[in-house]
Coordinates of C-alpha atoms and ligand atoms in Angstrom, one line a residue:
M14 CA 11.0 -5.9 -7.6
R15 CA 13.9 -3.5 -8.2
I16 CA 13.7 -0.8 -5.5
L17 CA 15.4 2.5 -5.6
V18 CA 16.1 3.6 -2.0
T19 CA 17.2 7.2 -1.9
G20 CA 19.0 8.3 1.3
G21 CA 19.8 4.7 2.0
A22 CA 23.1 5.6 3.6
G23 CA 21.4 7.5 6.4
F24 CA 19.9 6.2 9.7
I25 CA 16.4 4.9 8.7
G26 CA 17.3 4.3 5.1
S27 CA 20.2 1.9 5.9
N28 CA 18.0 0.1 8.5
F29 CA 15.4 -0.2 5.7
V30 CA 17.9 -1.7 3.3
R31 CA 18.9 -4.3 5.9
L32 CA 15.2 -5.2 6.4
E33 CA 14.4 -5.4 2.6
L34 CA 17.4 -7.6 1.8
A35 CA 16.7 -9.9 4.7
R36 CA 12.9 -10.2 4.3
H37 CA 12.5 -10.2 0.5
D38 CA 14.2 -11.4 -2.7
D39 CA 14.1 -7.9 -4.2
E40 CA 17.0 -5.9 -5.6
V41 CA 17.9 -2.7 -3.8
V42 CA 19.7 0.2 -5.5
V43 CA 20.7 3.0 -3.1
L44 CA 21.0 6.6 -4.4
D45 CA 22.7 8.8 -1.8
K46 CA 24.6 12.1 -1.9
L47 CA 26.6 11.1 1.2
T48 CA 26.0 14.4 3.1
Y49 CA 27.4 14.6 6.6
A50 CA 24.5 12.3 7.6
G51 CA 25.1 9.7 5.0
N52 CA 27.7 7.1 6.0
P53 CA 29.0 4.3 3.8
A54 CA 29.8 2.3 7.0
N55 CA 26.1 1.9 7.5
L56 CA 25.9 -0.2 4.2
R57 CA 29.3 -1.9 4.3
E58 CA 27.8 -5.3 5.2
F59 CA 25.9 -5.4 1.9
E60 CA 28.8 -4.6 -0.4
Q61 CA 29.2 -8.2 -1.5
N62 CA 25.5 -8.8 -1.8
P63 CA 24.6 -9.3 -5.5
R64 CA 21.1 -7.8 -4.9
Y65 CA 22.6 -4.5 -3.6
S66 CA 24.2 -1.6 -5.5
F67 CA 25.0 2.0 -4.6
I68 CA 25.0 5.1 -6.7
L69 CA 26.5 8.3 -5.4
G70 CA 24.3 11.2 -6.4
D71 CA 21.9 14.0 -5.5
I72 CA 18.1 13.6 -5.8
A73 CA 18.0 17.2 -6.9
D74 CA 20.2 16.3 -10.0
A75 CA 17.8 15.3 -12.8
E76 CA 20.5 13.5 -14.8
V77 CA 21.7 11.3 -12.0
V78 CA 18.1 10.6 -11.0
A79 CA 17.1 9.6 -14.5
T80 CA 20.0 7.1 -14.7
A81 CA 19.3 5.7 -11.2
M82 CA 15.6 5.2 -12.0
D83 CA 16.3 3.1 -15.2
G84 CA 14.8 -0.3 -14.7
I85 CA 13.3 0.5 -11.3
D86 CA 9.9 -0.7 -10.2
A87 CA 9.5 1.1 -6.9
V88 CA 11.0 4.2 -5.3
V89 CA 11.3 4.7 -1.5
N90 CA 12.4 8.2 -0.8
F91 CA 14.3 8.7 2.5
A92 CA 16.7 11.3 1.2
A93 CA 16.3 14.5 3.1
E94 CA 18.0 17.1 5.3
S95 CA 16.5 15.8 8.5
H96 CA 17.5 17.8 11.5
V97 CA 15.3 20.5 12.9
D98 CA 18.1 22.4 14.7
R99 CA 20.2 22.6 11.5
S100 CA 17.1 23.8 9.6
I101 CA 16.9 26.7 12.1
I102 CA 20.5 27.6 11.6
D103 CA 20.5 27.3 7.8
P104 CA 17.3 26.4 6.0
G105 CA 18.6 26.5 2.4
A106 CA 19.6 22.9 1.9
F107 CA 16.3 21.8 3.3
I108 CA 14.4 23.6 0.5
T109 CA 16.8 22.2 -2.2
T110 CA 16.6 18.6 -1.1
D111 CA 13.2 18.2 0.7
V112 CA 11.2 20.2 -1.9
Q113 CA 13.2 20.5 -5.1
G114 CA 14.7 17.1 -4.8
V115 CA 11.3 15.5 -4.3
Y116 CA 10.1 17.3 -7.4
I117 CA 13.0 16.0 -9.5
L118 CA 12.3 12.4 -8.2
L119 CA 8.6 12.7 -9.0
E120 CA 9.3 14.0 -12.6
A121 CA 11.6 11.0 -13.3
A122 CA 9.1 8.6 -11.7
R123 CA 6.3 9.9 -13.9
R124 CA 8.4 9.5 -17.1
Q125 CA 9.6 6.0 -16.1
Q126 CA 6.1 4.9 -15.2
I127 CA 7.2 3.7 -11.8
E128 CA 4.8 1.2 -10.2
R129 CA 5.0 2.5 -6.6
F130 CA 6.5 5.8 -5.3
L131 CA 6.7 5.9 -1.5
H132 CA 7.7 9.2 0.1
V133 CA 8.9 9.0 3.6
S134 CA 7.4 12.0 5.3
T135 CA 7.1 12.9 9.0
D136 CA 4.5 13.5 11.8
E137 CA 6.1 17.0 12.0
V138 CA 4.1 18.1 9.0
Y139 CA 1.0 18.4 11.2
G140 CA 2.7 20.9 13.5
E141 CA 2.5 20.6 17.2
V142 CA -0.5 18.7 18.7
P143 CA -1.1 20.0 22.2
N144 CA -4.0 17.6 22.8
G145 CA -5.3 14.4 21.4
S146 CA -3.9 12.7 18.2
V147 CA -4.2 13.6 14.5
S148 CA -5.3 11.4 11.7
E149 CA -4.1 11.6 8.1
D150 CA -6.7 14.1 7.0
A151 CA -5.7 16.7 9.6
P152 CA -4.4 20.0 8.1
L153 CA -0.7 20.3 7.6
R154 CA 0.6 23.2 9.8
P155 CA 4.4 22.8 9.9
R156 CA 6.3 25.2 12.2
S157 CA 10.0 24.7 11.5
P158 CA 11.9 25.1 8.2
Y159 CA 12.5 21.4 8.3
A160 CA 8.8 20.5 8.8
A161 CA 7.7 23.1 6.2
S162 CA 10.1 21.7 3.6
K163 CA 8.9 18.1 4.4
A164 CA 5.3 19.3 4.1
G165 CA 6.1 20.8 0.7
G166 CA 7.5 17.5 -0.6
D167 CA 4.6 15.6 1.0
L168 CA 2.0 17.8 -0.8
L169 CA 3.9 17.6 -4.1
V170 CA 3.7 13.8 -3.9
Y171 CA -0.1 14.0 -3.5
A172 CA -0.4 16.5 -6.4
Y173 CA 1.4 14.0 -8.7
F174 CA -1.1 11.3 -7.7
V175 CA -4.0 13.6 -8.4
T176 CA -2.7 15.3 -11.5
Y177 CA -0.7 12.6 -13.3
G178 CA -2.0 9.4 -11.7
L179 CA 1.5 8.5 -10.3
P180 CA 0.9 5.6 -7.9
T181 CA 2.2 7.4 -4.8
L182 CA 2.2 6.5 -1.1
V183 CA 3.2 8.7 1.9
S184 CA 4.3 7.6 5.4
R185 CA 4.3 10.0 8.3
G186 CA 6.5 8.5 11.0
S187 CA 7.1 9.7 14.5
N188 CA 10.5 10.2 16.3
T189 CA 12.6 7.3 15.4
F190 CA 15.5 5.8 17.4
G191 CA 17.9 2.9 17.2
P192 CA 21.3 1.8 15.8
Y193 CA 23.1 4.0 13.2
Q194 CA 21.4 7.3 14.1
Y195 CA 23.8 10.2 13.5
P196 CA 24.8 11.7 16.9
E197 CA 22.9 15.0 16.5
K198 CA 19.3 13.8 17.5
L199 CA 18.2 13.6 21.1
I200 CA 18.8 10.0 21.9
P201 CA 22.3 9.5 20.4
V202 CA 23.5 12.9 21.6
M203 CA 22.4 12.0 25.2
I204 CA 24.0 8.5 25.0
T205 CA 27.3 9.5 23.5
E206 CA 27.8 12.7 25.6
A207 CA 26.9 10.8 28.8
L208 CA 29.2 7.9 27.9
D209 CA 32.1 10.3 27.9
G210 CA 31.0 11.9 31.2
R211 CA 29.9 15.2 29.7
S212 CA 26.7 16.9 30.5
V213 CA 23.7 16.3 28.5
P214 CA 21.8 19.4 27.0
V215 CA 18.1 19.4 27.6
Y216 CA 16.2 22.2 25.8
G217 CA 14.0 24.4 27.9
R218 CA 12.6 22.4 30.8
G219 CA 12.5 19.1 28.9
Q220 CA 8.7 19.0 29.0
Q221 CA 8.1 18.6 25.3
V222 CA 6.5 15.3 24.3
R223 CA 7.7 13.0 21.5
D224 CA 6.3 9.7 20.4
W225 CA 9.2 7.3 20.1
L226 CA 9.3 4.7 17.4
A227 CA 11.9 1.9 17.2
V228 CA 13.7 2.1 13.8
E229 CA 12.9 -1.6 13.0
D230 CA 9.2 -0.8 13.5
H231 CA 9.4 2.3 11.3
C232 CA 11.1 0.2 8.6
S233 CA 8.6 -2.6 8.8
A234 CA 5.8 -0.1 8.5
I235 CA 7.3 1.5 5.4
D236 CA 7.8 -2.0 3.9
H237 CA 4.1 -2.8 4.7
I238 CA 2.8 0.4 3.2
L239 CA 4.9 -0.1 0.1
R240 CA 3.4 -3.6 -0.5
H241 CA -0.1 -3.1 0.9
G242 CA -0.9 0.6 0.9
A243 CA -3.6 2.1 -1.3
V244 CA -2.1 4.5 -3.8
G245 CA -2.8 8.2 -3.2
E246 CA -3.0 7.6 0.5
A247 CA -0.9 8.8 3.5
Y248 CA -0.3 6.6 6.5
N249 CA 0.7 7.7 10.0
V250 CA 3.3 5.6 11.8
G251 CA 3.3 6.3 15.5
G252 CA 5.4 4.6 18.1
G253 CA 2.8 4.5 20.8
N254 CA 5.4 5.7 23.3
E255 CA 4.8 9.3 24.3
Y256 CA 7.2 10.7 26.8
Q257 CA 8.5 14.0 27.9
N258 CA 12.1 14.6 26.8
L259 CA 13.3 14.7 30.4
D260 CA 11.9 11.2 31.1
V261 CA 13.8 9.8 28.1
V262 CA 17.0 11.5 29.1
E263 CA 16.7 10.2 32.7
R264 CA 16.1 6.6 31.4
I265 CA 19.2 6.9 29.3
L266 CA 21.3 8.1 32.2
D267 CA 19.9 5.3 34.4
A268 CA 20.6 2.7 31.7
L269 CA 24.3 3.9 31.5
G270 CA 24.7 4.2 35.2
R271 CA 25.4 7.9 34.9
P272 CA 24.2 10.5 37.4
R273 CA 21.2 12.7 36.7
S274 CA 23.3 15.6 37.7
L275 CA 24.8 15.4 34.2
I276 CA 21.6 17.0 32.9
S277 CA 22.2 20.6 31.8
Y278 CA 19.1 22.8 31.0
V279 CA 19.9 25.0 28.0
P280 CA 17.9 27.7 26.3
D281 CA 15.1 26.3 24.3
R282 CA 14.9 25.6 20.5
P283 CA 13.1 28.6 18.8
G284 CA 9.5 27.7 17.9
H285 CA 9.9 24.4 19.8
D286 CA 6.8 22.1 19.1
I287 CA 5.4 21.1 22.5
R288 CA 4.1 17.7 21.4
Y289 CA 3.5 15.4 18.4
S290 CA 0.9 12.7 18.4
V291 CA -0.4 10.8 15.4
D292 CA -3.3 8.3 15.3
S293 CA -2.1 5.2 13.4
T294 CA -5.4 3.4 13.2
K295 CA -5.4 3.5 9.4
L296 CA -2.1 1.6 9.3
F297 CA -3.2 -0.9 11.9
Q298 CA -6.3 -1.6 9.8
L299 CA -3.9 -2.3 6.9
G300 CA -2.5 -5.1 9.0
W301 CA 0.8 -3.6 10.4
M302 CA 1.8 -4.2 14.0
R303 CA 4.8 -2.9 16.1
A304 CA 7.2 -5.6 17.3
H305 CA 9.2 -3.6 19.9
T306 CA 8.5 -2.0 23.3
F307 CA 10.1 1.3 24.1
D308 CA 12.0 -0.1 27.1
E309 CA 13.5 -3.0 25.2
A310 CA 14.3 -0.9 22.1
L311 CA 15.9 1.8 24.2
D312 CA 18.0 -0.7 26.1
A313 CA 19.1 -2.3 22.8
T314 CA 20.0 1.2 21.4
V315 CA 22.0 2.1 24.5
R316 CA 23.9 -1.2 24.2
W317 CA 24.5 -0.7 20.5
Y318 CA 26.2 2.7 21.1
V319 CA 28.2 1.3 24.0
E320 CA 29.4 -1.6 21.8
N321 CA 29.9 0.4 18.6
D322 CA 32.0 3.5 19.6
G323 CA 34.1 2.7 16.6
W324 CA 31.1 3.8 14.5
W325 CA 30.2 7.1 16.3
R326 CA 33.6 8.4 17.6
P327 CA 35.0 9.3 14.2
L328 CA 31.7 11.1 13.4
K329 CA 32.0 13.2 16.6
E330 CA 35.6 13.9 16.0
D331 CA 35.0 15.3 12.6
R332 CA 35.7 19.0 12.3
D333 CA 32.4 19.9 10.7
Y334 CA 30.5 18.0 13.4
R335 CA 32.4 19.9 16.1
A336 CA 31.7 23.2 14.4
Y337 CA 28.0 22.4 14.2
F338 CA 27.9 21.2 17.8
Q339 CA 29.6 24.3 19.0
R340 CA 27.3 26.5 16.9
N341 CA 24.1 24.8 18.1
Y342 CA 25.0 24.3 21.8
E343 CA 27.7 26.6 22.8
A344 CA 25.6 29.6 21.7
R345 CA 22.9 28.3 23.9
G346 CA 25.3 27.8 26.8
E347 CA 26.6 31.4 26.5
Q348 CA 23.1 32.7 26.9
G349 CA 22.2 30.4 29.8
P350 CA 22.8 30.8 33.5
G351 CA 25.9 29.4 35.1
A352 CA 29.5 29.3 34.0
R353 CA 30.7 27.6 30.8
G354 CA 32.4 24.4 31.5
Q355 CA 35.2 22.6 29.6
G356 CA 35.0 20.9 26.2
L357 CA 31.8 22.0 24.4
G358 CA 30.7 24.3 27.2
L359 CA 28.2 22.0 28.7
T360 CA 29.9 20.3 31.6
K361 CA 28.1 22.1 34.4
P362 CA 24.5 21.3 35.3
R363 CA 22.3 24.3 35.1
L364 CA 19.0 25.3 36.5
P365 CA 15.9 25.0 34.2
T366 CA 15.4 28.2 32.1
P367 CA 11.9 29.6 32.2
D368 CA 9.7 28.3 29.4
P369 CA 8.5 31.3 27.3
R370 CA 5.5 29.3 26.0
P371 CA 2.0 30.2 27.4
P372 CA 0.4 27.2 29.2
G373 CA -1.2 24.7 26.8
G374 CA 0.9 25.9 23.8
R375 CA -0.1 28.3 21.1
S376 CA -2.5 27.5 18.3
W377 CA -1.8 28.3 14.6
P378 CA -2.1 30.6 12.8
Ligands
NAD23 P1 19.4 11.0 8.0 O1 19.7 12.5 8.1 O2 20.0 10.0 8.9 O3 19.7 10.5 6.5 C1 19.4 11.2 5.4 C2 20.1 10.5 4.2 O4 19.8 11.3 3.0 C3 21.7 10.6 4.3 O5 22.2 9.4 3.9 C4 22.1 11.7 3.3 O6 23.3 11.5 2.8 C5 21.0 11.5 2.3 N1 20.7 12.8 1.5 C6 20.5 14.0 2.0 N2 20.4 14.9 1.0 C7 20.4 14.2 -0.2 C8 20.3 14.5 -1.5 N3 20.1 15.8 -1.9 N4 20.4 13.5 -2.4 C9 20.6 12.2 -2.1 N5 20.8 11.9 -0.8 C10 20.7 12.8 0.2 O7 17.8 10.9 8.1 P2 16.9 9.8 8.8 O8 16.7 10.2 10.2 O9 17.3 8.5 8.4 O10 15.5 10.2 8.0 C11 15.2 9.6 6.8 C12 13.9 10.1 6.3 O11 12.9 9.8 7.3 C13 13.8 11.6 6.1 O12 13.1 11.9 4.9 C14 13.1 12.1 7.3 O13 12.5 13.4 7.0 C15 12.2 11.0 7.6 N6 11.8 10.9 9.0 C16 12.7 10.8 10.0 C17 12.4 10.6 11.3 C18 13.4 10.5 12.4 O14 13.0 10.5 13.6 N7 14.7 10.4 12.2 C19 11.0 10.4 11.6 C20 10.1 10.5 10.6 C21 10.5 10.7 9.3
DAU24 O1 8.8 13.6 14.7 C1 9.6 13.1 13.6 C2 10.9 13.9 13.6 O2 11.6 13.6 14.7 C3 11.7 13.7 12.3 O3 10.9 14.1 11.2 C4 13.0 14.4 12.3 O4 13.8 14.1 11.2 C5 13.7 14.0 13.6 O5 14.9 14.8 13.7 C6 12.9 14.2 14.8 O6 12.7 15.7 15.1 P1 12.8 16.3 16.6 O7 13.1 17.7 16.5 O8 11.6 15.9 17.4 O9 14.0 15.4 17.1 P2 15.3 15.7 18.0 O10 15.9 14.4 18.3 O11 16.1 16.8 17.4 O12 14.7 16.3 19.3 C7 13.8 15.5 20.1 C8 13.3 16.4 21.3 O13 14.5 16.5 22.1 C9 12.9 17.7 20.9 O14 11.8 18.1 21.7 C10 14.1 18.6 21.1 C11 14.8 17.9 22.3 N1 16.3 18.0 22.3 C12 17.0 17.7 21.2 C13 18.3 17.7 21.2 C14 19.1 17.3 19.9 C15 16.9 18.4 23.5 O15 16.3 18.7 24.5 N2 18.3 18.4 23.4 C16 19.0 18.1 22.3 O16 20.3 18.2 22.4

């Protein structure tokens, strides 16, 4: 097979390229715009591999996409704006890439008669799940601009299956963590800030629940769905590791030998989803199994960041990163109780801020 991996220079995409080249004899072509989250260093080890090639380009650019899809058998679409906080600050790019970009890919795939089109979606399309777990036929009730744009792409993919018979597949993965994750998501922010002795910003009271999935397991699930999934279907990919954010942060601090007094409670994310939880039975029935426990994968991730500061320090020193970090966190700090500290304004531990959410969360609409 010749597989087009869009967004292959990002966190999950680059781990997927690693898995594909190691596990199969297929050719992999990466198409990536190299936004702030795309990093050529994530793919450097494959540069000499004759089964790997890279195209710099935007999935929302029909011309580039048509060229990239020439001779391709299967598409796996990771390309996306992926961070909820950024979508709250500035949603525009999310609509362009996560909706319009998916449409451009689908149109090209339909013209080229692609054999498999796997769209990497997210468990966030279901919205928050205060109790129980949702299966694939649950309604989509996204609540952030990121989740809504991902839901738009997800539904377009299904429409192309129904309307044009495009052989599509959708994966809806849960919160993923591991090596090469850009330091804007919870786990890498906590590890890298704590490593430098700075305080770690926990939104609200840290009681939101996420279901953590090791990146190697997420990639093996996508590989399994690509090869064994039934076209037209969506598959949940849960980690089976539901923890409150505060638990995760405390585990990281313990693993690093840093004091829990580094925790700084900052004002909450607007519209913060209290919990996600997907039922992955359908994927288990397809024959997929996880290979990693949370504790083992978290320890390995912490070790990776400790040993690879040459990978993340340049990212954190970048001017745009610092501007984003200040915009996202310092604004919170200024509203919160307590004095602003040094650096990014988060060095002093603060008391929990009251959670504005009514008990049990709020249902939609
Ligand atoms: P990421 O932000 O690390 O990487 C995204 C990649 O897409 C980057 O390489 C970026 O350069 C590229 N990209 C962005 N816009 C593009 C465009 N217009 N054209 C071409 N390339 C573009 O994201 P990630 O965490 O690796 O997530 C990958 C996919 O998995 C996303 O679709 C995301 O919605 C989904 N997902 C992520 C998680 C998670 O916890 N990280 C969980 C479930 C699903
Ligand atoms: O559920 C899958 C989704 O998981 C993916 O689709 C998204 O691409 C991915 O970014 C992730 O979304 P979240 O918003 O859940 O992930 P994030 O790492 O940003 O936050 C995880 C939790 O930690 C969330 O409840 C917010 C909280 N948090 C996050 C950051 C960055 C903090 O308390 N402090 C922080 O600094």
